Amino acid sequence: MTDITTPGDFPQPHAKSAPENRESDGPFDESEANPVRPYVDLGGIKILPREGLHLRLEIEEGSKRVVAIGLDFAGSTLQVQPFAAPRSSGLWHEIRDQIADQIGKQGGTTTPREGPFGPELVAEIPVAAGQEAGGVTRLARFIGVDGPRWFLRGVIAGEGAIDPNAAAQIEDLFRSLVVVRGGTPMPPRDLIPLRMPASPTGATETATV
């Protein structure tokens, strides 16, 4: 992994990582969201419908629980997952290192950079496990935001990973998301429960292994 920081720039492992304007520009906590907007309620995440947006629920094969939300928009895909987090500390600085390690073990590479939400990882990931050197890879951006008692992770692929104009559109979608942490005690890093929408929205399920 290529490190673009200088020795004095290393963040504290448990510091929060979020844009300075997160409370006003998103991603939002449920307490910050406009209560009259027509959100689609997916449990731990609420999404504002917009023209051209397609929603996929990614289902774990064994447990049949929803483990991620997939959003297809403007030639890009955005996968999001909300996790429980401590009130006064964050998870993103530590999780970025773990993502880089995992991708490295798969034969991929990651490059850290500063993005619109703070630090992010740009990854080149082999399309198939065990592929020989020189094989096809896909580009993905791993982004994350630490909120109040939650952490929201996003993975951007498609045009939003390579084209600045497409990136701006998918980043705006990420900003519009609302995380619903709830009052139930949960260990940090536990996935905040997701669910099917209560009313038909054209969502389709995509099973994941």
PDB file of C-alpha atoms in Angstrom:
ATOM      1  CA  MET A   1       0.000   0.000   0.000  1.00  0.00           C
ATOM      2  CA  THR A   2       1.330   3.406  -0.941  1.00  0.00           C
ATOM      3  CA  ASP A   3       1.295   5.872   1.947  1.00  0.00           C
ATOM      4  CA  ILE A   4       0.843   9.526   1.001  1.00  0.00           C
ATOM      5  CA  THR A   5       0.978  10.896   4.541  1.00  0.00           C
ATOM      6  CA  THR A   6       3.959  12.305   6.365  1.00  0.00           C
ATOM      7  CA  PRO A   7       4.967  11.009   9.826  1.00  0.00           C
ATOM      8  CA  GLY A   8       3.164  13.853  11.589  1.00  0.00           C
ATOM      9  CA  ASP A   9      -0.086  13.269   9.693  1.00  0.00           C
ATOM     10  CA  PHE A  10      -1.086   9.873  11.073  1.00  0.00           C
ATOM     11  CA  PRO A  11      -4.601  10.024  12.599  1.00  0.00           C
ATOM     12  CA  GLN A  12      -5.270   8.659  16.043  1.00  0.00           C
ATOM     13  CA  PRO A  13      -6.610   5.080  15.679  1.00  0.00           C
ATOM     14  CA  HIS A  14      -9.854   5.814  17.499  1.00  0.00           C
ATOM     15  CA  ALA A  15     -10.492   9.385  16.326  1.00  0.00           C
ATOM     16  CA  LYS A  16     -13.712  10.058  14.417  1.00  0.00           C
ATOM     17  CA  SER A  17     -13.453  10.577  10.658  1.00  0.00           C
ATOM     18  CA  ALA A  18     -16.203  12.707   9.096  1.00  0.00           C
ATOM     19  CA  PRO A  19     -16.610  15.866   7.019  1.00  0.00           C
ATOM     20  CA  GLU A  20     -16.820  19.042   9.111  1.00  0.00           C
ATOM     21  CA  ASN A  21     -20.230  19.777   7.601  1.00  0.00           C
ATOM     22  CA  ARG A  22     -21.655  16.275   8.078  1.00  0.00           C
ATOM     23  CA  GLU A  23     -24.498  17.410  10.393  1.00  0.00           C
ATOM     24  CA  SER A  24     -25.791  19.860   7.772  1.00  0.00           C
ATOM     25  CA  ASP A  25     -24.784  18.128   4.509  1.00  0.00           C
ATOM     26  CA  GLY A  26     -24.874  14.431   5.442  1.00  0.00           C
ATOM     27  CA  PRO A  27     -24.741  11.543   5.755  1.00  0.00           C
ATOM     28  CA  PHE A  28     -27.285  12.249   8.465  1.00  0.00           C
ATOM     29  CA  ASP A  29     -28.213  10.826  11.812  1.00  0.00           C
ATOM     30  CA  GLU A  30     -31.936  10.185  12.210  1.00  0.00           C
ATOM     31  CA  SER A  31     -32.119  13.123  14.628  1.00  0.00           C
ATOM     32  CA  GLU A  32     -30.774  15.460  11.899  1.00  0.00           C
ATOM     33  CA  ALA A  33     -33.013  14.345   9.019  1.00  0.00           C
ATOM     34  CA  ASN A  34     -36.013  16.302   7.770  1.00  0.00           C
ATOM     35  CA  PRO A  35     -39.010  14.372   9.198  1.00  0.00           C
ATOM     36  CA  VAL A  36     -41.372  15.298   6.341  1.00  0.00           C
ATOM     37  CA  ARG A  37     -39.214  14.030   3.475  1.00  0.00           C
ATOM     38  CA  PRO A  38     -40.462  10.805   1.802  1.00  0.00           C
ATOM     39  CA  TYR A  39     -37.705   8.435   2.868  1.00  0.00           C
ATOM     40  CA  VAL A  40     -37.737   4.716   2.052  1.00  0.00           C
ATOM     41  CA  ASP A  41     -37.307   2.993   5.428  1.00  0.00           C
ATOM     42  CA  LEU A  42     -34.835   0.086   5.320  1.00  0.00           C
ATOM     43  CA  GLY A  43     -34.333  -0.188   9.081  1.00  0.00           C
ATOM     44  CA  GLY A  44     -30.812   1.028   9.798  1.00  0.00           C
ATOM     45  CA  ILE A  45     -30.801   3.237   6.690  1.00  0.00           C
ATOM     46  CA  LYS A  46     -33.341   5.586   5.125  1.00  0.00           C
ATOM     47  CA  ILE A  47     -33.025   6.580   1.468  1.00  0.00           C
ATOM     48  CA  LEU A  48     -34.577   9.443  -0.468  1.00  0.00           C
ATOM     49  CA  PRO A  49     -36.066   8.198  -3.749  1.00  0.00           C
ATOM     50  CA  ARG A  50     -34.743   9.919  -6.864  1.00  0.00           C
ATOM     51  CA  GLU A  51     -35.263   9.407 -10.570  1.00  0.00           C
ATOM     52  CA  GLY A  52     -33.026   6.703 -12.002  1.00  0.00           C
ATOM     53  CA  LEU A  53     -32.155   5.172  -8.624  1.00  0.00           C
ATOM     54  CA  HIS A  54     -32.441   1.387  -8.361  1.00  0.00           C
ATOM     55  CA  LEU A  55     -32.319  -0.306  -4.969  1.00  0.00           C
ATOM     56  CA  ARG A  56     -31.026  -3.828  -4.271  1.00  0.00           C
ATOM     57  CA  LEU A  57     -31.124  -5.646  -0.962  1.00  0.00           C
ATOM     58  CA  GLU A  58     -28.124  -7.955  -0.554  1.00  0.00           C
ATOM     59  CA  ILE A  59     -29.169 -11.073   1.355  1.00  0.00           C
ATOM     60  CA  GLU A  60     -26.860 -13.418   3.293  1.00  0.00           C
ATOM     61  CA  GLU A  61     -27.340 -16.923   1.956  1.00  0.00           C
ATOM     62  CA  GLY A  62     -27.432 -18.798   5.264  1.00  0.00           C
ATOM     63  CA  SER A  63     -29.244 -16.436   7.613  1.00  0.00           C
ATOM     64  CA  LYS A  64     -31.438 -14.784   4.954  1.00  0.00           C
ATOM     65  CA  ARG A  65     -30.836 -11.431   6.652  1.00  0.00           C
ATOM     66  CA  VAL A  66     -30.226  -8.220   4.735  1.00  0.00           C
ATOM     67  CA  VAL A  67     -26.504  -7.478   5.072  1.00  0.00           C
ATOM     68  CA  ALA A  68     -26.055  -4.520   2.688  1.00  0.00           C
ATOM     69  CA  ILE A  69     -27.937  -2.048   0.533  1.00  0.00           C
ATOM     70  CA  GLY A  70     -26.939  -1.780  -3.126  1.00  0.00           C
ATOM     71  CA  LEU A  71     -27.770   1.418  -5.005  1.00  0.00           C
ATOM     72  CA  ASP A  72     -27.420   1.709  -8.782  1.00  0.00           C
ATOM     73  CA  PHE A  73     -27.400   5.320  -9.973  1.00  0.00           C
ATOM     74  CA  ALA A  74     -25.965   7.358 -12.864  1.00  0.00           C
ATOM     75  CA  GLY A  75     -23.710   4.583 -14.155  1.00  0.00           C
ATOM     76  CA  SER A  76     -22.296   3.848 -10.690  1.00  0.00           C
ATOM     77  CA  THR A  77     -22.988   1.408  -7.892  1.00  0.00           C
ATOM     78  CA  LEU A  78     -22.888   2.249  -4.196  1.00  0.00           C
ATOM     79  CA  GLN A  79     -22.968  -0.462  -1.558  1.00  0.00           C
ATOM     80  CA  VAL A  80     -23.646   0.789   1.965  1.00  0.00           C
ATOM     81  CA  GLN A  81     -23.591  -0.804   5.416  1.00  0.00           C
ATOM     82  CA  PRO A  82     -24.297   0.896   8.777  1.00  0.00           C
ATOM     83  CA  PHE A  83     -22.489  -0.330  11.900  1.00  0.00           C
ATOM     84  CA  ALA A  84     -22.803   0.408  15.600  1.00  0.00           C
ATOM     85  CA  ALA A  85     -19.922   2.493  16.972  1.00  0.00           C
ATOM     86  CA  PRO A  86     -18.837   4.031  20.287  1.00  0.00           C
ATOM     87  CA  ARG A  87     -20.270   7.420  21.193  1.00  0.00           C
ATOM     88  CA  SER A  88     -16.947   9.264  21.507  1.00  0.00           C
ATOM     89  CA  SER A  89     -14.620   7.395  19.132  1.00  0.00           C
ATOM     90  CA  GLY A  90     -14.627   6.255  15.519  1.00  0.00           C
ATOM     91  CA  LEU A  91     -13.974   3.103  13.488  1.00  0.00           C
ATOM     92  CA  TRP A  92     -12.920   4.282  10.018  1.00  0.00           C
ATOM     93  CA  HIS A  93      -9.192   4.830  10.621  1.00  0.00           C
ATOM     94  CA  GLU A  94      -8.827   1.273  11.921  1.00  0.00           C
ATOM     95  CA  ILE A  95     -11.169  -0.352   9.395  1.00  0.00           C
ATOM     96  CA  ARG A  96      -9.305   1.214   6.434  1.00  0.00           C
ATOM     97  CA  ASP A  97      -6.160  -0.667   7.402  1.00  0.00           C
ATOM     98  CA  GLN A  98      -8.104  -3.923   7.653  1.00  0.00           C
ATOM     99  CA  ILE A  99      -9.677  -3.395   4.216  1.00  0.00           C
ATOM    100  CA  ALA A 100      -6.239  -2.752   2.703  1.00  0.00           C
ATOM    101  CA  ASP A 101      -4.905  -5.957   4.293  1.00  0.00           C
ATOM    102  CA  GLN A 102      -7.842  -8.015   2.991  1.00  0.00           C
ATOM    103  CA  ILE A 103      -7.520  -6.682  -0.552  1.00  0.00           C
ATOM    104  CA  GLY A 104      -3.776  -7.275  -0.482  1.00  0.00           C
ATOM    105  CA  LYS A 105      -4.380 -10.921   0.438  1.00  0.00           C
ATOM    106  CA  GLN A 106      -6.708 -11.201  -2.575  1.00  0.00           C
ATOM    107  CA  GLY A 107      -3.899 -10.006  -4.834  1.00  0.00           C
ATOM    108  CA  GLY A 108      -5.225  -6.468  -5.173  1.00  0.00           C
ATOM    109  CA  THR A 109      -3.721  -3.088  -4.359  1.00  0.00           C
ATOM    110  CA  THR A 110      -4.990  -0.051  -2.442  1.00  0.00           C
ATOM    111  CA  THR A 111      -3.962   3.589  -2.481  1.00  0.00           C
ATOM    112  CA  PRO A 112      -5.036   5.972   0.312  1.00  0.00           C
ATOM    113  CA  ARG A 113      -6.136   9.465  -0.621  1.00  0.00           C
ATOM    114  CA  GLU A 114      -8.166  12.368   0.716  1.00  0.00           C
ATOM    115  CA  GLY A 115     -11.719  12.465  -0.651  1.00  0.00           C
ATOM    116  CA  PRO A 116     -14.845  14.558  -0.086  1.00  0.00           C
ATOM    117  CA  PHE A 117     -15.705  12.597   3.079  1.00  0.00           C
ATOM    118  CA  GLY A 118     -12.162  12.459   4.429  1.00  0.00           C
ATOM    119  CA  PRO A 119      -9.666   9.612   3.990  1.00  0.00           C
ATOM    120  CA  GLU A 120     -10.661   6.931   1.497  1.00  0.00           C
ATOM    121  CA  LEU A 121      -9.086   3.953  -0.255  1.00  0.00           C
ATOM    122  CA  VAL A 122      -8.891   3.478  -4.017  1.00  0.00           C
ATOM    123  CA  ALA A 123      -8.606  -0.242  -4.666  1.00  0.00           C
ATOM    124  CA  GLU A 124      -7.780  -2.384  -7.681  1.00  0.00           C
ATOM    125  CA  ILE A 125      -9.383  -5.749  -7.011  1.00  0.00           C
ATOM    126  CA  PRO A 126      -8.916  -8.925  -9.083  1.00  0.00           C
ATOM    127  CA  VAL A 127     -12.194  -9.905 -10.727  1.00  0.00           C
ATOM    128  CA  ALA A 128     -11.730 -13.615  -9.947  1.00  0.00           C
ATOM    129  CA  ALA A 129      -9.896 -15.240  -7.043  1.00  0.00           C
ATOM    130  CA  GLY A 130      -6.640 -16.875  -8.026  1.00  0.00           C
ATOM    131  CA  GLN A 131      -6.295 -14.897 -11.224  1.00  0.00           C
ATOM    132  CA  GLU A 132      -2.746 -14.673 -12.533  1.00  0.00           C
ATOM    133  CA  ALA A 133      -0.804 -11.430 -12.628  1.00  0.00           C
ATOM    134  CA  GLY A 134      -1.922  -9.195 -15.452  1.00  0.00           C
ATOM    135  CA  GLY A 135      -5.527 -10.368 -15.177  1.00  0.00           C
ATOM    136  CA  VAL A 136      -8.592  -8.155 -15.182  1.00  0.00           C
ATOM    137  CA  THR A 137      -9.167  -5.968 -12.147  1.00  0.00           C
ATOM    138  CA  ARG A 138     -11.983  -3.650 -11.124  1.00  0.00           C
ATOM    139  CA  LEU A 139     -11.608  -0.278  -9.494  1.00  0.00           C
ATOM    140  CA  ALA A 140     -13.506   0.579  -6.323  1.00  0.00           C
ATOM    141  CA  ARG A 141     -13.490   3.419  -3.795  1.00  0.00           C
ATOM    142  CA  PHE A 142     -13.965   2.601  -0.113  1.00  0.00           C
ATOM    143  CA  ILE A 143     -15.409   5.544   1.826  1.00  0.00           C
ATOM    144  CA  GLY A 144     -16.492   5.848   5.437  1.00  0.00           C
ATOM    145  CA  VAL A 145     -18.033   8.324   7.848  1.00  0.00           C
ATOM    146  CA  ASP A 146     -18.126   8.144  11.641  1.00  0.00           C
ATOM    147  CA  GLY A 147     -21.372   9.550  13.038  1.00  0.00           C
ATOM    148  CA  PRO A 148     -22.919   9.681  16.524  1.00  0.00           C
ATOM    149  CA  ARG A 149     -22.845   6.046  17.722  1.00  0.00           C
ATOM    150  CA  TRP A 150     -22.675   4.722  14.170  1.00  0.00           C
ATOM    151  CA  PHE A 151     -20.269   4.199  11.286  1.00  0.00           C
ATOM    152  CA  LEU A 152     -21.404   4.207   7.641  1.00  0.00           C
ATOM    153  CA  ARG A 153     -19.262   2.402   5.069  1.00  0.00           C
ATOM    154  CA  GLY A 154     -19.680   2.829   1.330  1.00  0.00           C
ATOM    155  CA  VAL A 155     -18.103   1.122  -1.678  1.00  0.00           C
ATOM    156  CA  ILE A 156     -18.316   2.982  -4.991  1.00  0.00           C
ATOM    157  CA  ALA A 157     -17.774   1.135  -8.285  1.00  0.00           C
ATOM    158  CA  GLY A 158     -18.517   1.804 -11.921  1.00  0.00           C
ATOM    159  CA  GLU A 159     -18.271   5.319 -13.372  1.00  0.00           C
ATOM    160  CA  GLY A 160     -18.174   6.921  -9.894  1.00  0.00           C
ATOM    161  CA  ALA A 161     -14.801   5.282  -9.256  1.00  0.00           C
ATOM    162  CA  ILE A 162     -13.125   6.799 -12.332  1.00  0.00           C
ATOM    163  CA  ASP A 163     -15.078   9.802 -13.654  1.00  0.00           C
ATOM    164  CA  PRO A 164     -15.261  13.034 -11.590  1.00  0.00           C
ATOM    165  CA  ASN A 165     -18.726  14.011 -12.846  1.00  0.00           C
ATOM    166  CA  ALA A 166     -20.196  10.588 -12.090  1.00  0.00           C
ATOM    167  CA  ALA A 167     -18.383  10.601  -8.743  1.00  0.00           C
ATOM    168  CA  ALA A 168     -20.100  13.857  -7.754  1.00  0.00           C
ATOM    169  CA  GLN A 169     -23.526  12.315  -8.404  1.00  0.00           C
ATOM    170  CA  ILE A 170     -22.925   9.138  -6.391  1.00  0.00           C
ATOM    171  CA  GLU A 171     -21.279  11.152  -3.586  1.00  0.00           C
ATOM    172  CA  ASP A 172     -24.399  13.320  -3.399  1.00  0.00           C
ATOM    173  CA  LEU A 173     -26.457  10.147  -3.025  1.00  0.00           C
ATOM    174  CA  PHE A 174     -24.196   8.964  -0.177  1.00  0.00           C
ATOM    175  CA  ARG A 175     -24.611  12.344   1.552  1.00  0.00           C
ATOM    176  CA  SER A 176     -28.405  12.061   1.401  1.00  0.00           C
ATOM    177  CA  LEU A 177     -28.510   8.796   3.386  1.00  0.00           C
ATOM    178  CA  VAL A 178     -29.899   8.730   6.918  1.00  0.00           C
ATOM    179  CA  VAL A 179     -28.576   6.272   9.519  1.00  0.00           C
ATOM    180  CA  VAL A 180     -31.033   5.037  12.138  1.00  0.00           C
ATOM    181  CA  ARG A 181     -28.947   3.773  15.050  1.00  0.00           C
ATOM    182  CA  GLY A 182     -31.855   3.098  17.426  1.00  0.00           C
ATOM    183  CA  GLY A 183     -31.619   2.823  21.185  1.00  0.00           C
ATOM    184  CA  THR A 184     -30.819  -0.893  21.467  1.00  0.00           C
ATOM    185  CA  PRO A 185     -27.372  -1.552  22.994  1.00  0.00           C
ATOM    186  CA  MET A 186     -25.047  -3.054  20.389  1.00  0.00           C
ATOM    187  CA  PRO A 187     -21.333  -3.911  20.424  1.00  0.00           C
ATOM    188  CA  PRO A 188     -19.199  -1.681  18.177  1.00  0.00           C
ATOM    189  CA  ARG A 189     -18.826  -3.075  14.620  1.00  0.00           C
ATOM    190  CA  ASP A 190     -22.135  -4.964  14.763  1.00  0.00           C
ATOM    191  CA  LEU A 191     -24.225  -4.398  11.637  1.00  0.00           C
ATOM    192  CA  ILE A 192     -27.227  -2.208  12.423  1.00  0.00           C
ATOM    193  CA  PRO A 193     -30.233  -4.337  11.350  1.00  0.00           C
ATOM    194  CA  LEU A 194     -31.532  -3.722   7.828  1.00  0.00           C
ATOM    195  CA  ARG A 195     -34.881  -4.852   6.447  1.00  0.00           C
ATOM    196  CA  MET A 196     -37.141  -4.917   3.427  1.00  0.00           C
ATOM    197  CA  PRO A 197     -39.045  -1.665   2.868  1.00  0.00           C
ATOM    198  CA  ALA A 198     -42.523  -1.607   4.387  1.00  0.00           C
ATOM    199  CA  SER A 199     -44.136  -0.583   1.078  1.00  0.00           C
ATOM    200  CA  PRO A 200     -43.375  -1.616  -2.515  1.00  0.00           C
ATOM    201  CA  THR A 201     -40.546   0.498  -3.982  1.00  0.00           C
ATOM    202  CA  GLY A 202     -39.410  -1.603  -6.909  1.00  0.00           C
ATOM    203  CA  ALA A 203     -36.607  -3.068  -4.821  1.00  0.00           C
ATOM    204  CA  THR A 204     -35.213  -6.433  -5.804  1.00  0.00           C
ATOM    205  CA  GLU A 205     -33.281  -8.886  -3.700  1.00  0.00           C
ATOM    206  CA  THR A 206     -29.800  -9.993  -4.662  1.00  0.00           C
ATOM    207  CA  ALA A 207     -28.552 -13.026  -2.805  1.00  0.00           C
ATOM    208  CA  THR A 208     -24.937 -12.981  -1.656  1.00  0.00           C
ATOM    209  CA  VAL A 209     -22.870 -15.887  -0.458  1.00  0.00           C
TER     210      VAL A 209
END
